Amino acid sequence: MEYRTLGNTGTVVSTLCLGTMTFGSESDEKVAHEQLDRFVEQGGNFVDTADVYSDGESEKIIGRWLAARTGARDRVVVATKARFARGSGPNDIGLSRVSLTRALEASLRRLGVDTIDLYQAHAWDPLTPIEETLRFFDDAVRVGKVHYVGVSNFIGWQLQKAALLTRHLGLAPIVTLQPQYNLLQRGVEFELTQVCVNEGIGILPWSPLGGGWLSGKYQRDSPPTGRTRLGEDPERGMEAYARRNPQERTWRVIDTVRSVAEARGISMAQVALAWLVDRPAVTSVILGARTLEQLEDNLGAADLHLSAEETARLDQASAPIVDDYPYGDLGVSQRDRALPAPRSFTPNP
């Protein structure tokens, strides 16, 4: 396992993070604890959850695992998130001070910890001024209930505004961004990557395998069946089969991942994870396994790095389809500038 600092902090985390959205739903407690045990045995020390995963059951499962393993709390960096609805009340949702106070206390209780290492806004809240949210985060850091602050699913202007406000107001900084990011979904590279590089914010990609597409389990024009996420729910969210199957780019990416994997003698999932780990500003890639076997395969990417030629092939195959402006070549050229080429100088005789 390799390690990097958590954004622009001194805390060290593994380049693979164990995501736990499946805990309590797709993975029962026994399987979840087996995944946690194996992840830590392999050197992983970063675990991510959220208060809404399985209605809080994911946090409880992690909490019981921490309590049952001597020294586990000291070995693991624990991250969770809040923002989405936890109940039917008008203040059981959002990033207001009232909502976050209740959410944070509940997460601390379910996890059985005194401090959450990384507390994240799960998404932007258009009804709450971002200053209110950032001041709450700062208060939580100052009283020791939170070590670091991050955000998830923000777009470019939202992340940049939040980062600048923390600096201007002297508040706890945003240290991480958690977006969807994979070979099929590279939209974060248009704005968010640059913000993260400039502000020292670490990227924590979720859905690194595109909901299973990049593992090679789905076939062209053959709707999935059986015990897979799309087999059980073909219209599931952004990775819905009917949404991606007609796109030629989808299959071009999958075919290229398969080609690289076969030449290397490794799995397609490992190729997709290795490509992502080495993208600019990425701190740790969040794995989302349903089974111990899936996790074992994912962990095969722990110290894997692709060659420049392999990376270039994947970059080309997965290049996002964009208009000329503002993110296409013509728009980019308007914002580009380079130093003049060096000129030779001949002194006067």
Short mmCIF file of C-alpha atoms in Angstrom, two decimals:
data_model
loop_
_atom_site.label_atom_id
_atom_site.label_comp_id
_atom_site.label_asym_id
_atom_site.label_seq_id
_atom_site.Cartn_x
_atom_site.Cartn_y
_atom_site.Cartn_z
CA MET A 1 0.00 0.00 0.00
CA GLU A 2 1.23 3.50 -0.80
CA TYR A 3 0.45 6.67 1.15
CA ARG A 4 -0.07 10.38 0.59
CA THR A 5 -0.94 13.33 2.77
CA LEU A 6 -4.62 14.19 3.17
CA GLY A 7 -4.75 17.24 0.95
CA ASN A 8 -2.55 20.03 2.26
CA THR A 9 -2.27 18.54 5.76
CA GLY A 10 0.29 16.43 7.56
CA THR A 11 -2.05 13.48 8.09
CA VAL A 12 -1.06 10.44 6.03
CA VAL A 13 -3.63 8.18 4.35
CA SER A 14 -3.47 5.19 2.03
CA THR A 15 -3.94 5.89 -1.68
CA LEU A 16 -6.89 3.51 -1.58
CA CYS A 17 -9.77 4.31 0.78
CA LEU A 18 -12.41 1.81 1.84
CA GLY A 19 -15.83 3.17 0.93
CA THR A 20 -18.68 1.75 2.98
CA MET A 21 -21.90 2.69 1.18
CA THR A 22 -22.61 -1.04 0.80
CA PHE A 23 -22.37 -1.73 4.54
CA GLY A 24 -25.75 -2.64 6.01
CA SER A 25 -27.42 -3.07 2.64
CA GLU A 26 -25.46 -4.93 -0.05
CA SER A 27 -22.87 -6.15 2.50
CA ASP A 28 -24.07 -7.51 5.86
CA GLU A 29 -22.11 -6.86 9.06
CA LYS A 30 -20.04 -10.04 8.81
CA VAL A 31 -18.91 -9.23 5.27
CA ALA A 32 -18.36 -5.58 6.20
CA HIS A 33 -16.10 -6.51 9.11
CA GLU A 34 -14.20 -8.97 6.90
CA GLN A 35 -13.62 -6.15 4.41
CA LEU A 36 -12.39 -3.81 7.12
CA ASP A 37 -10.07 -6.46 8.53
CA ARG A 38 -8.58 -7.30 5.14
CA PHE A 39 -8.22 -3.65 4.15
CA VAL A 40 -6.24 -2.85 7.29
CA GLU A 41 -4.17 -6.05 6.97
CA GLN A 42 -3.12 -4.86 3.51
CA GLY A 43 -2.01 -1.48 4.89
CA GLY A 44 -5.14 0.56 4.27
CA ASN A 45 -5.84 3.19 6.92
CA PHE A 46 -8.58 5.40 5.42
CA VAL A 47 -12.31 4.61 5.74
CA ASP A 48 -15.14 6.72 4.32
CA THR A 49 -18.84 6.61 5.17
CA ALA A 50 -21.87 8.93 5.46
CA ASP A 51 -24.76 9.36 7.85
CA VAL A 52 -27.30 8.36 5.18
CA TYR A 53 -25.63 5.12 4.11
CA SER A 54 -28.13 2.39 5.00
CA ASP A 55 -29.95 4.89 7.26
CA GLY A 56 -26.93 5.22 9.55
CA GLU A 57 -26.27 1.48 9.76
CA SER A 58 -22.95 1.85 7.92
CA GLU A 59 -21.63 4.15 10.64
CA LYS A 60 -22.88 1.75 13.34
CA ILE A 61 -21.13 -1.21 11.69
CA ILE A 62 -17.87 0.74 11.55
CA GLY A 63 -18.34 1.80 15.15
CA ARG A 64 -18.79 -1.78 16.33
CA TRP A 65 -15.71 -2.83 14.34
CA LEU A 66 -13.62 -0.06 15.92
CA ALA A 67 -14.82 -1.03 19.41
CA ALA A 68 -14.04 -4.72 18.91
CA ARG A 69 -10.47 -4.30 17.61
CA THR A 70 -7.86 -3.10 20.09
CA GLY A 71 -6.03 -0.08 18.72
CA ALA A 72 -8.14 0.10 15.55
CA ARG A 73 -9.21 3.68 16.20
CA ASP A 74 -5.59 4.82 16.34
CA ARG A 75 -4.74 3.07 13.07
CA VAL A 76 -7.64 4.32 10.94
CA VAL A 77 -8.52 7.77 9.60
CA VAL A 78 -12.32 7.95 9.68
CA ALA A 79 -14.31 10.18 7.32
CA THR A 80 -18.06 10.73 7.19
CA LYS A 81 -20.49 13.14 5.55
CA ALA A 82 -23.74 15.01 6.22
CA ARG A 83 -26.27 16.98 4.20
CA PHE A 84 -28.97 14.64 2.85
CA ALA A 85 -32.26 13.84 4.59
CA ARG A 86 -31.98 11.83 7.81
CA GLY A 87 -35.64 12.14 8.75
CA SER A 88 -38.90 13.82 7.77
CA GLY A 89 -38.40 17.10 9.66
CA PRO A 90 -37.56 20.33 7.80
CA ASN A 91 -34.24 20.58 9.65
CA ASP A 92 -33.27 16.93 9.11
CA ILE A 93 -31.61 17.93 5.86
CA GLY A 94 -29.14 20.52 4.63
CA LEU A 95 -26.01 22.30 5.83
CA SER A 96 -27.51 24.74 8.33
CA ARG A 97 -26.04 25.04 11.82
CA VAL A 98 -29.11 23.39 13.33
CA SER A 99 -29.05 20.47 10.90
CA LEU A 100 -25.29 19.89 11.09
CA THR A 101 -25.25 20.08 14.90
CA ARG A 102 -27.73 17.22 15.06
CA ALA A 103 -26.01 15.28 12.27
CA LEU A 104 -22.54 15.55 13.78
CA GLU A 105 -23.66 14.44 17.24
CA ALA A 106 -25.51 11.48 15.74
CA SER A 107 -22.49 10.42 13.66
CA LEU A 108 -20.17 10.63 16.66
CA ARG A 109 -22.58 8.47 18.62
CA ARG A 110 -23.02 5.84 15.89
CA LEU A 111 -19.28 5.64 15.20
CA GLY A 112 -18.51 5.52 18.92
CA VAL A 113 -15.70 8.08 18.61
CA ASP A 114 -14.89 11.41 20.24
CA THR A 115 -13.58 12.99 17.04
CA ILE A 116 -14.24 12.49 13.33
CA ASP A 117 -11.04 12.85 11.35
CA LEU A 118 -12.61 14.21 8.16
CA TYR A 119 -16.13 15.69 8.25
CA GLN A 120 -17.58 16.50 4.83
CA ALA A 121 -20.50 18.39 3.36
CA HIS A 122 -22.11 15.70 1.20
CA ALA A 123 -23.30 18.24 -1.39
CA TRP A 124 -23.98 21.96 -1.81
CA ASP A 125 -27.04 23.36 -0.02
CA PRO A 126 -28.64 26.24 -1.96
CA LEU A 127 -30.78 27.29 1.04
CA THR A 128 -27.92 27.75 3.53
CA PRO A 129 -25.32 30.50 3.13
CA ILE A 130 -21.98 28.76 2.72
CA GLU A 131 -20.53 31.07 5.40
CA GLU A 132 -22.89 29.50 7.95
CA THR A 133 -21.73 26.01 7.04
CA LEU A 134 -18.05 26.96 7.10
CA ARG A 135 -18.37 28.66 10.49
CA PHE A 136 -20.02 25.54 11.89
CA PHE A 137 -17.16 23.40 10.56
CA ASP A 138 -14.63 25.77 12.11
CA ASP A 139 -16.39 25.63 15.48
CA ALA A 140 -16.42 21.82 15.32
CA VAL A 141 -12.67 21.79 14.64
CA ARG A 142 -11.95 24.24 17.47
CA VAL A 143 -13.82 22.17 20.08
CA GLY A 144 -12.16 18.96 18.93
CA LYS A 145 -15.14 17.12 17.45
CA VAL A 146 -13.64 17.26 13.96
CA HIS A 147 -10.03 17.28 12.80
CA TYR A 148 -10.42 18.30 9.15
CA VAL A 149 -13.15 19.61 6.84
CA GLY A 150 -14.00 18.48 3.31
CA VAL A 151 -16.78 18.72 0.74
CA SER A 152 -18.36 16.38 -1.77
CA ASN A 153 -20.16 16.92 -5.08
CA PHE A 154 -19.39 20.66 -5.26
CA ILE A 155 -18.88 22.20 -8.70
CA GLY A 156 -16.10 24.61 -9.58
CA TRP A 157 -17.43 27.97 -8.42
CA GLN A 158 -18.83 26.46 -5.22
CA LEU A 159 -15.51 24.90 -4.25
CA GLN A 160 -13.52 28.02 -5.11
CA LYS A 161 -15.90 30.26 -3.16
CA ALA A 162 -15.72 28.00 -0.11
CA ALA A 163 -11.93 27.80 -0.27
CA LEU A 164 -11.51 31.56 -0.55
CA LEU A 165 -13.98 32.27 2.26
CA THR A 166 -12.13 30.01 4.68
CA ARG A 167 -8.96 31.95 3.98
CA HIS A 168 -10.62 35.39 4.11
CA LEU A 169 -12.51 34.63 7.34
CA GLY A 170 -9.70 32.68 9.01
CA LEU A 171 -11.69 29.44 9.22
CA ALA A 172 -10.67 25.79 9.07
CA PRO A 173 -9.71 25.16 5.42
CA ILE A 174 -11.31 22.79 2.95
CA VAL A 175 -8.76 19.97 2.66
CA THR A 176 -10.56 17.50 0.36
CA LEU A 177 -13.10 17.25 -2.43
CA GLN A 178 -15.03 14.02 -3.01
CA PRO A 179 -16.43 13.92 -6.57
CA GLN A 180 -17.48 11.21 -8.99
CA TYR A 181 -14.38 10.59 -11.10
CA ASN A 182 -13.45 7.70 -13.37
CA LEU A 183 -12.50 6.94 -16.98
CA LEU A 184 -16.14 7.29 -18.04
CA GLN A 185 -16.76 10.46 -16.02
CA ARG A 186 -13.93 12.99 -16.34
CA GLY A 187 -15.94 16.20 -16.02
CA VAL A 188 -14.09 17.19 -12.84
CA GLU A 189 -11.05 17.94 -14.98
CA PHE A 190 -12.69 20.97 -16.59
CA GLU A 191 -12.61 23.14 -13.44
CA LEU A 192 -12.40 21.19 -10.20
CA THR A 193 -8.95 19.67 -10.70
CA GLN A 194 -7.45 23.12 -11.27
CA VAL A 195 -9.11 24.52 -8.16
CA CYS A 196 -7.78 21.59 -6.12
CA VAL A 197 -4.23 21.99 -7.46
CA ASN A 198 -4.24 25.74 -6.81
CA GLU A 199 -5.76 25.48 -3.32
CA GLY A 200 -3.94 22.36 -2.09
CA ILE A 201 -7.18 20.37 -1.89
CA GLY A 202 -6.93 16.58 -2.20
CA ILE A 203 -9.36 14.75 -4.51
CA LEU A 204 -11.09 11.62 -3.18
CA PRO A 205 -12.79 10.06 -6.23
CA TRP A 206 -15.95 8.03 -5.67
CA SER A 207 -17.32 5.45 -8.14
CA PRO A 208 -13.83 4.80 -9.58
CA LEU A 209 -15.17 1.84 -11.58
CA GLY A 210 -18.18 3.72 -12.93
CA GLY A 211 -20.70 1.59 -11.07
CA GLY A 212 -19.04 -1.61 -12.29
CA TRP A 213 -18.81 -0.68 -15.98
CA LEU A 214 -15.01 -0.47 -15.92
CA SER A 215 -14.65 -3.95 -14.41
CA GLY A 216 -15.89 -5.40 -17.72
CA LYS A 217 -18.96 -7.10 -16.30
CA TYR A 218 -21.47 -5.55 -18.74
CA GLN A 219 -21.89 -6.35 -22.44
CA ARG A 220 -22.91 -4.18 -25.38
CA ASP A 221 -26.66 -4.28 -26.16
CA SER A 222 -27.25 -6.99 -23.54
CA PRO A 223 -28.98 -5.59 -20.45
CA PRO A 224 -27.39 -6.96 -17.24
CA THR A 225 -29.06 -9.51 -15.01
CA GLY A 226 -28.16 -11.36 -11.81
CA ARG A 227 -26.45 -10.17 -8.62
CA THR A 228 -24.81 -7.00 -9.84
CA ARG A 229 -25.84 -3.42 -9.13
CA LEU A 230 -27.23 -2.93 -12.63
CA GLY A 231 -28.52 -6.50 -12.80
CA GLU A 232 -30.75 -5.75 -9.83
CA ASP A 233 -31.55 -2.18 -10.96
CA PRO A 234 -30.65 -1.47 -14.63
CA GLU A 235 -31.84 2.15 -14.34
CA ARG A 236 -29.69 2.90 -11.29
CA GLY A 237 -28.68 6.57 -11.22
CA MET A 238 -25.91 7.95 -13.41
CA GLU A 239 -24.59 4.50 -14.34
CA ALA A 240 -27.94 3.33 -15.75
CA TYR A 241 -27.49 0.81 -18.57
CA ALA A 242 -29.81 2.55 -21.01
CA ARG A 243 -27.92 5.80 -20.50
CA ARG A 244 -24.41 4.48 -21.20
CA ASN A 245 -24.93 1.54 -23.58
CA PRO A 246 -25.75 3.63 -26.71
CA GLN A 247 -22.65 5.81 -26.32
CA GLU A 248 -19.78 4.65 -28.52
CA ARG A 249 -17.34 6.30 -26.13
CA THR A 250 -18.45 3.91 -23.36
CA TRP A 251 -17.36 0.84 -25.30
CA ARG A 252 -14.22 2.51 -26.65
CA VAL A 253 -13.11 3.13 -23.05
CA ILE A 254 -14.02 -0.38 -21.90
CA ASP A 255 -12.22 -2.00 -24.85
CA THR A 256 -9.07 0.02 -24.13
CA VAL A 257 -9.14 -0.85 -20.42
CA ARG A 258 -9.54 -4.52 -21.38
CA SER A 259 -6.63 -4.33 -23.81
CA VAL A 260 -4.30 -2.82 -21.21
CA ALA A 261 -5.44 -5.35 -18.59
CA GLU A 262 -4.90 -8.36 -20.86
CA ALA A 263 -1.42 -7.17 -21.84
CA ARG A 264 -0.51 -6.74 -18.19
CA GLY A 265 -2.17 -9.92 -16.98
CA ILE A 266 -4.25 -8.04 -14.42
CA SER A 267 -7.93 -7.23 -13.96
CA MET A 268 -9.73 -4.38 -15.70
CA ALA A 269 -10.69 -2.95 -12.31
CA GLN A 270 -7.02 -2.71 -11.33
CA VAL A 271 -6.22 -0.82 -14.54
CA ALA A 272 -9.04 1.68 -13.95
CA LEU A 273 -7.98 2.24 -10.34
CA ALA A 274 -4.29 2.64 -11.21
CA TRP A 275 -5.13 5.24 -13.87
CA LEU A 276 -7.13 7.22 -11.33
CA VAL A 277 -4.64 7.07 -8.45
CA ASP A 278 -2.06 8.90 -10.57
CA ARG A 279 -4.31 11.76 -11.75
CA PRO A 280 -3.37 15.29 -10.62
CA ALA A 281 -4.39 16.24 -7.04
CA VAL A 282 -5.78 12.78 -6.22
CA THR A 283 -5.10 11.84 -2.59
CA SER A 284 -6.99 8.55 -2.25
CA VAL A 285 -9.43 6.58 -4.40
CA ILE A 286 -12.59 5.33 -2.68
CA LEU A 287 -13.29 1.64 -3.27
CA GLY A 288 -16.88 0.41 -3.19
CA ALA A 289 -16.87 -3.39 -2.99
CA ARG A 290 -19.93 -5.52 -2.27
CA THR A 291 -17.94 -8.66 -1.45
CA LEU A 292 -14.58 -9.61 0.01
CA GLU A 293 -13.57 -11.05 -3.37
CA GLN A 294 -14.21 -7.72 -5.10
CA LEU A 295 -12.18 -5.93 -2.45
CA GLU A 296 -9.31 -8.41 -2.84
CA ASP A 297 -9.19 -7.68 -6.57
CA ASN A 298 -9.33 -3.91 -6.01
CA LEU A 299 -6.45 -4.10 -3.54
CA GLY A 300 -4.33 -5.55 -6.34
CA ALA A 301 -4.01 -1.94 -7.54
CA ALA A 302 -2.41 -0.81 -4.27
CA ASP A 303 1.09 -0.41 -5.72
CA LEU A 304 0.28 -0.54 -9.43
CA HIS A 305 1.33 2.26 -11.79
CA LEU A 306 0.68 2.38 -15.52
CA SER A 307 3.31 3.29 -18.09
CA ALA A 308 3.19 6.60 -19.93
CA GLU A 309 2.08 4.76 -23.09
CA GLU A 310 -0.73 2.93 -21.29
CA THR A 311 -1.90 6.14 -19.63
CA ALA A 312 -1.88 7.98 -22.96
CA ARG A 313 -4.02 5.27 -24.57
CA LEU A 314 -6.56 5.47 -21.76
CA ASP A 315 -6.53 9.27 -21.81
CA GLN A 316 -7.21 9.31 -25.54
CA ALA A 317 -9.97 6.71 -25.43
CA SER A 318 -11.73 8.43 -22.53
CA ALA A 319 -11.32 12.04 -23.67
CA PRO A 320 -14.58 13.84 -22.80
CA ILE A 321 -16.74 14.99 -25.68
CA VAL A 322 -17.09 18.78 -25.36
CA ASP A 323 -18.03 21.81 -27.44
CA ASP A 324 -15.30 24.09 -28.78
CA TYR A 325 -16.02 26.61 -26.02
CA PRO A 326 -15.29 27.01 -23.16
CA TYR A 327 -13.73 23.58 -22.49
CA GLY A 328 -12.77 22.51 -26.01
CA ASP A 329 -9.49 23.26 -27.75
CA LEU A 330 -10.55 26.70 -28.98
CA GLY A 331 -11.70 27.83 -25.55
CA VAL A 332 -8.61 26.44 -23.84
CA SER A 333 -6.31 28.20 -26.31
CA GLN A 334 -7.84 31.56 -25.35
CA ARG A 335 -6.82 31.02 -21.74
CA ASP A 336 -3.38 29.65 -22.50
CA ARG A 337 -0.10 31.52 -22.46
CA ALA A 338 3.53 30.46 -22.59
CA LEU A 339 6.81 32.24 -22.13
CA PRO A 340 8.56 33.33 -25.34
CA ALA A 341 11.10 30.90 -26.74
CA PRO A 342 14.68 31.74 -25.76
CA ARG A 343 16.56 33.85 -28.27
CA SER A 344 20.26 33.93 -28.88
CA PHE A 345 22.03 37.22 -28.14
CA THR A 346 24.99 38.51 -30.10
CA PRO A 347 26.75 41.47 -28.49
CA ASN A 348 27.72 44.43 -30.67
CA PRO A 349 31.33 44.29 -31.80
#
